[in-house]
Coordinates of C-alpha atoms in Angstrom, one line a residue:
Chain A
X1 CA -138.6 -55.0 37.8
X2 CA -138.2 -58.7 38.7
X3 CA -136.7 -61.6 36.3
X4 CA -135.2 -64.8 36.6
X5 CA -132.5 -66.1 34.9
X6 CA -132.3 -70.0 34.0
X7 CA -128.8 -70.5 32.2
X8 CA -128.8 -73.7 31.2
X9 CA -131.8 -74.7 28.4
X10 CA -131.1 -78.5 28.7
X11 CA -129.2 -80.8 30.9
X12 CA -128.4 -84.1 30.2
X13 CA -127.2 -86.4 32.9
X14 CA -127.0 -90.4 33.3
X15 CA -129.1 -91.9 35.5
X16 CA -128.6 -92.3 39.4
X17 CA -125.7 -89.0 39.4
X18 CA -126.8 -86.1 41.0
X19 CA -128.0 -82.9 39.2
X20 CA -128.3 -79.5 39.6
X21 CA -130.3 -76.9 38.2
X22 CA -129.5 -72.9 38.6
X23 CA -131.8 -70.2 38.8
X24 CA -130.8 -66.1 39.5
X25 CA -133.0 -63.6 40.2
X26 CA -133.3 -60.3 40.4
X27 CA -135.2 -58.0 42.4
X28 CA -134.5 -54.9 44.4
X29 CA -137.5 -56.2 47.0
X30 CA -137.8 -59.2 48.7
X31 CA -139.3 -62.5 47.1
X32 CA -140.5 -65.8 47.2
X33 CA -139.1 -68.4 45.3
X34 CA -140.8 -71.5 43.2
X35 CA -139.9 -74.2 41.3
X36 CA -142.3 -76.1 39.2
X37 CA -141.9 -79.1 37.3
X38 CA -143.8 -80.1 33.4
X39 CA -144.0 -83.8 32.3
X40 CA -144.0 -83.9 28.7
X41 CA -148.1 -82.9 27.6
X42 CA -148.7 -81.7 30.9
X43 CA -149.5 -78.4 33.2
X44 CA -147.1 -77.3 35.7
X45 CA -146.9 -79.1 39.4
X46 CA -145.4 -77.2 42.4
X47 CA -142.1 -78.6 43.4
X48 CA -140.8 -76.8 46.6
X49 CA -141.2 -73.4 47.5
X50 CA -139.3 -70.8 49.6
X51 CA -141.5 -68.3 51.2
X52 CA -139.0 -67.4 54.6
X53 CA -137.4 -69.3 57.5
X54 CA -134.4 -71.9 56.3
X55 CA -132.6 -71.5 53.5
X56 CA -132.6 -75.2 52.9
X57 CA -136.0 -76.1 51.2
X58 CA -137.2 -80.0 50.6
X59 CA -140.0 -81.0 47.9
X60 CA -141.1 -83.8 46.5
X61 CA -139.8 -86.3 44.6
X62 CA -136.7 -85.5 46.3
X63 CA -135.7 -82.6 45.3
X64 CA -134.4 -79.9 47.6
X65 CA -133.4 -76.5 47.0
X66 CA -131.0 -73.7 48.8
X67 CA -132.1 -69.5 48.8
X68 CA -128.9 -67.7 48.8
X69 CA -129.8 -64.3 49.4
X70 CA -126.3 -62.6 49.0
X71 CA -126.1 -64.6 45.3
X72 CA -129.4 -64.1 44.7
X73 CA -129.7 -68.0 43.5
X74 CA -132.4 -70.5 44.1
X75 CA -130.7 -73.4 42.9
X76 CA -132.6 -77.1 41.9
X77 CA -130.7 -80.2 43.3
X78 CA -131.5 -84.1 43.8
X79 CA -128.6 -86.3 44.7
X80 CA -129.9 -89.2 42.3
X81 CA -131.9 -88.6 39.5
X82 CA -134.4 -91.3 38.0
X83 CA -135.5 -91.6 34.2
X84 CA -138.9 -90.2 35.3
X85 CA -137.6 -87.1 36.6
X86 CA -137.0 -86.0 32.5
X87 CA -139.3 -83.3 32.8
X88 CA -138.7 -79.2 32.2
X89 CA -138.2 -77.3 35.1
X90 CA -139.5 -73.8 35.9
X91 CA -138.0 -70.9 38.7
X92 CA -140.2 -68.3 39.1
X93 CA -140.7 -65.7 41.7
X94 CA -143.5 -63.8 42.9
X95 CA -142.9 -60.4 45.1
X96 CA -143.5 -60.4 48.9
X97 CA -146.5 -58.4 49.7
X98 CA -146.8 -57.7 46.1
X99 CA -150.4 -56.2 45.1
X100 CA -151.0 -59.1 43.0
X101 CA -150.0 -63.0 42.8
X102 CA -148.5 -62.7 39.7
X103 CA -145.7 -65.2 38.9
X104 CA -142.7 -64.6 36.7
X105 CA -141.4 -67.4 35.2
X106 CA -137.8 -68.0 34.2
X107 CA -137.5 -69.6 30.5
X108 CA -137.2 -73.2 32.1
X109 CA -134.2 -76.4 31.8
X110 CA -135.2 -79.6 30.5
X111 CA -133.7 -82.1 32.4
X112 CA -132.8 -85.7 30.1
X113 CA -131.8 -88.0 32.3
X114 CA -130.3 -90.8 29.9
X115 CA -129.8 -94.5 31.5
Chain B
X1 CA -160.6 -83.1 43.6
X2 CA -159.2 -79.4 43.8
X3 CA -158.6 -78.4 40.0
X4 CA -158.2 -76.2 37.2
X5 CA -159.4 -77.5 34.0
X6 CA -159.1 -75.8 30.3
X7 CA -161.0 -76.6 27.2
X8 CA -160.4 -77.9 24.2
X9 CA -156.8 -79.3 25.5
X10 CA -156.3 -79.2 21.7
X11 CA -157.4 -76.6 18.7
X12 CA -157.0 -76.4 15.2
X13 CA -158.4 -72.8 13.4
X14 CA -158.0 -70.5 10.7
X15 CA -157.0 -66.8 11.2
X16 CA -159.6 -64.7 11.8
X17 CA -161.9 -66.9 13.1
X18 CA -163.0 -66.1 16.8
X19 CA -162.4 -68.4 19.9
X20 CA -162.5 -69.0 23.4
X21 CA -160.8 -71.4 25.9
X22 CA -162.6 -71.8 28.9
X23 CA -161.3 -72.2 32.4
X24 CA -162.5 -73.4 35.5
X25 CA -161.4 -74.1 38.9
X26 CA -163.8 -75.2 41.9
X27 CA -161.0 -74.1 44.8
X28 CA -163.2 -70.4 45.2
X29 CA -159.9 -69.0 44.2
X30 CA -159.9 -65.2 44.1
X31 CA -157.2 -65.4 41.3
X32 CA -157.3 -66.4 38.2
X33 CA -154.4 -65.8 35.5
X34 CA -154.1 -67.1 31.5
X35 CA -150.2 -67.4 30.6
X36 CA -148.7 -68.3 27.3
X37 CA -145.8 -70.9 26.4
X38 CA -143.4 -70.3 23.7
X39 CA -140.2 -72.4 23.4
X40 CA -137.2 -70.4 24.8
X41 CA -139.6 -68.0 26.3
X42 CA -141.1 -69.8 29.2
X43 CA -144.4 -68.6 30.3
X44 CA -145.7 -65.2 29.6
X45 CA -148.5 -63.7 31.5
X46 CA -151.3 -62.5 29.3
X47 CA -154.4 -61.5 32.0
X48 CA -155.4 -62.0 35.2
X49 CA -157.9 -61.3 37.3
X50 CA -157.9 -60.6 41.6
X51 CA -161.7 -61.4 41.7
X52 CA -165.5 -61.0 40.0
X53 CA -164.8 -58.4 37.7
X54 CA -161.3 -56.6 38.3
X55 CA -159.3 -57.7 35.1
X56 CA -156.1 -56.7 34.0
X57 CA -153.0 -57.2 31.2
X58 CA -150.2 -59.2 31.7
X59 CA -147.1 -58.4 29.8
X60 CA -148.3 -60.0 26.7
X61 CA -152.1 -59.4 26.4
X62 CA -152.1 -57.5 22.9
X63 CA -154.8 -59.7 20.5
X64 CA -156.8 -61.3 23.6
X65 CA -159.6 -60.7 26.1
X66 CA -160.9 -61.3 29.0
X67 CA -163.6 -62.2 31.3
X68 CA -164.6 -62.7 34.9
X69 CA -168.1 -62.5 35.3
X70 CA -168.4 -65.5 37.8
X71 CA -165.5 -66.6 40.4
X72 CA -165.3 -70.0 39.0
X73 CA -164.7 -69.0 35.6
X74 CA -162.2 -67.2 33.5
X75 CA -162.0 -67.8 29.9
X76 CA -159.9 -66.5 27.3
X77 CA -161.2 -65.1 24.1
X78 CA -159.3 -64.6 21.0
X79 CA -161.3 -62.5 18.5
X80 CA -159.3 -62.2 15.4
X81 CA -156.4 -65.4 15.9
X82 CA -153.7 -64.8 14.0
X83 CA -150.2 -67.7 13.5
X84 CA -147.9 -65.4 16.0
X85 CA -150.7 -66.2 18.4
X86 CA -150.0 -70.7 17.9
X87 CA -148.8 -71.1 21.5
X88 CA -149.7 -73.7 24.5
X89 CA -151.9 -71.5 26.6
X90 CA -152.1 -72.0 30.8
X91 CA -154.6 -71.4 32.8
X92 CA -153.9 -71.4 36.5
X93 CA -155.5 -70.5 40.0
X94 CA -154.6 -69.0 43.6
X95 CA -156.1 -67.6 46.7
X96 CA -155.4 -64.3 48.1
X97 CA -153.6 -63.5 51.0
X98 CA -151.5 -66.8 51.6
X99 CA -148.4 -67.5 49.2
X100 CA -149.3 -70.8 48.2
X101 CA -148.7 -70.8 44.6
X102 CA -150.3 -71.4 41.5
X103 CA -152.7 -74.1 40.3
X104 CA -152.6 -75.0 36.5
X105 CA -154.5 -76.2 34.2
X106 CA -153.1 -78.9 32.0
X107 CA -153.0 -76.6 29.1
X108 CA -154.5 -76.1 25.9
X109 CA -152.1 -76.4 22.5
X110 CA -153.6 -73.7 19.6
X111 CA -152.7 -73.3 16.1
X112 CA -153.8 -71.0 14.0
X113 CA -153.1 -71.7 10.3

């Protein structure tokens, strides 16, 4: 069975400094990798994606993350966070060629940025 | 615009009393899945559907149903609510055959008192 593990429930950092956000996961097929973002009293937006190809993935706002295969990580990083990016964050993966679209989420971070 | 929307995006009842949240999307997705959010959990899959009637249980689907009786909609009914069920529910939306991810809903917060 697939799960995803976020470690770290909250993580405060000052504005401007750079951040990173950690996702495992583990499957004994391959996956593809998501990370979605929640404003507060909102639905989940699509961040960035891995599906195959580079490891190196860019979304928006900035944000990229990096699929390391042999960790099994999918780590969250932007090089200078803004008070707007406060938000909970979500890794989830979904299997490749999986007989359904189903999503499993990890239990999320909530990023504070503090100015 | 492309969308999923939910109704009520906020509900108030009293145990026992049956409910439904509605959800619609207008991207002719083939999927359609309800999740749930609980603090610490993260979100929890309840049922989803691959098309017009094919339904099936998530990993949490004990006290809910189901419905897919048109492409467009899939609401979720709760016949007998009870307080373990007070959760922000999720609605959300894909097409088959491309990985493109999901398309939420912007939720619906329940309590049941």
């Amino acid at each position: 069975a697939q799960s995803v593990t976020q470690l770290d429930s909250q993580v405060p950092v000052f504005e401007e400094a750079p951040v990173e956000l950690r996702c495992n996961y583990s499957s004994s097929v391959s996956v593809y990798l998501f990370w979605y973002v929640q404003y507060p009293n909102q639905g989940l937006q699509l961040l960035l994606k891995y599906l195959s190809g580079s490891t190196l993935v860019k979304g928006i706002n900035g944000f990229e993350a990096e699929f390391n295969k042999s960790q099994t990580s999918f780590h969250l990083r932007k090089p200078s966070v803004h008070i707007s990016d406060t938000a909970e964050y979500f890794c989830a993966v979904s299997l490749y060629g999986g007989a359904t679209n189903k999503l499993i989420f990890g239990t999320g971070t909530l990023l504070a940025v503090q100015p | 615009e492309a969308q999923v929307t939910q109704n009520p995006r906020y509900l108030i009842t009293v145990t026992g009393k049956k409910l439904t949240v509605t959800c619609s999307q207008n991207m002719n997705h083939e999927y359609m899945s309800w999740y749930r959010q609980d603090p610490g959990l993260g979100l929890r899959q309840i049922y989803y559907s691959m098309n017009v009637e094919v339904t099936d249980k998530g990993d949490v689907p004990e006290g809910y149903k189901v419905s897919r009786k048109e492409k467009r909609n899939f609401p979720l009914i709760l016949e007998s609510p009870s307080p373990n069920q007070t959760s922000l529910y999720f609605c959300a939306s894909s097409g088959t055959g491309k990985v493109v991810g999901y398309t939420f809903g912007s939720g619906t917060r329940l309590t049941v008192v």
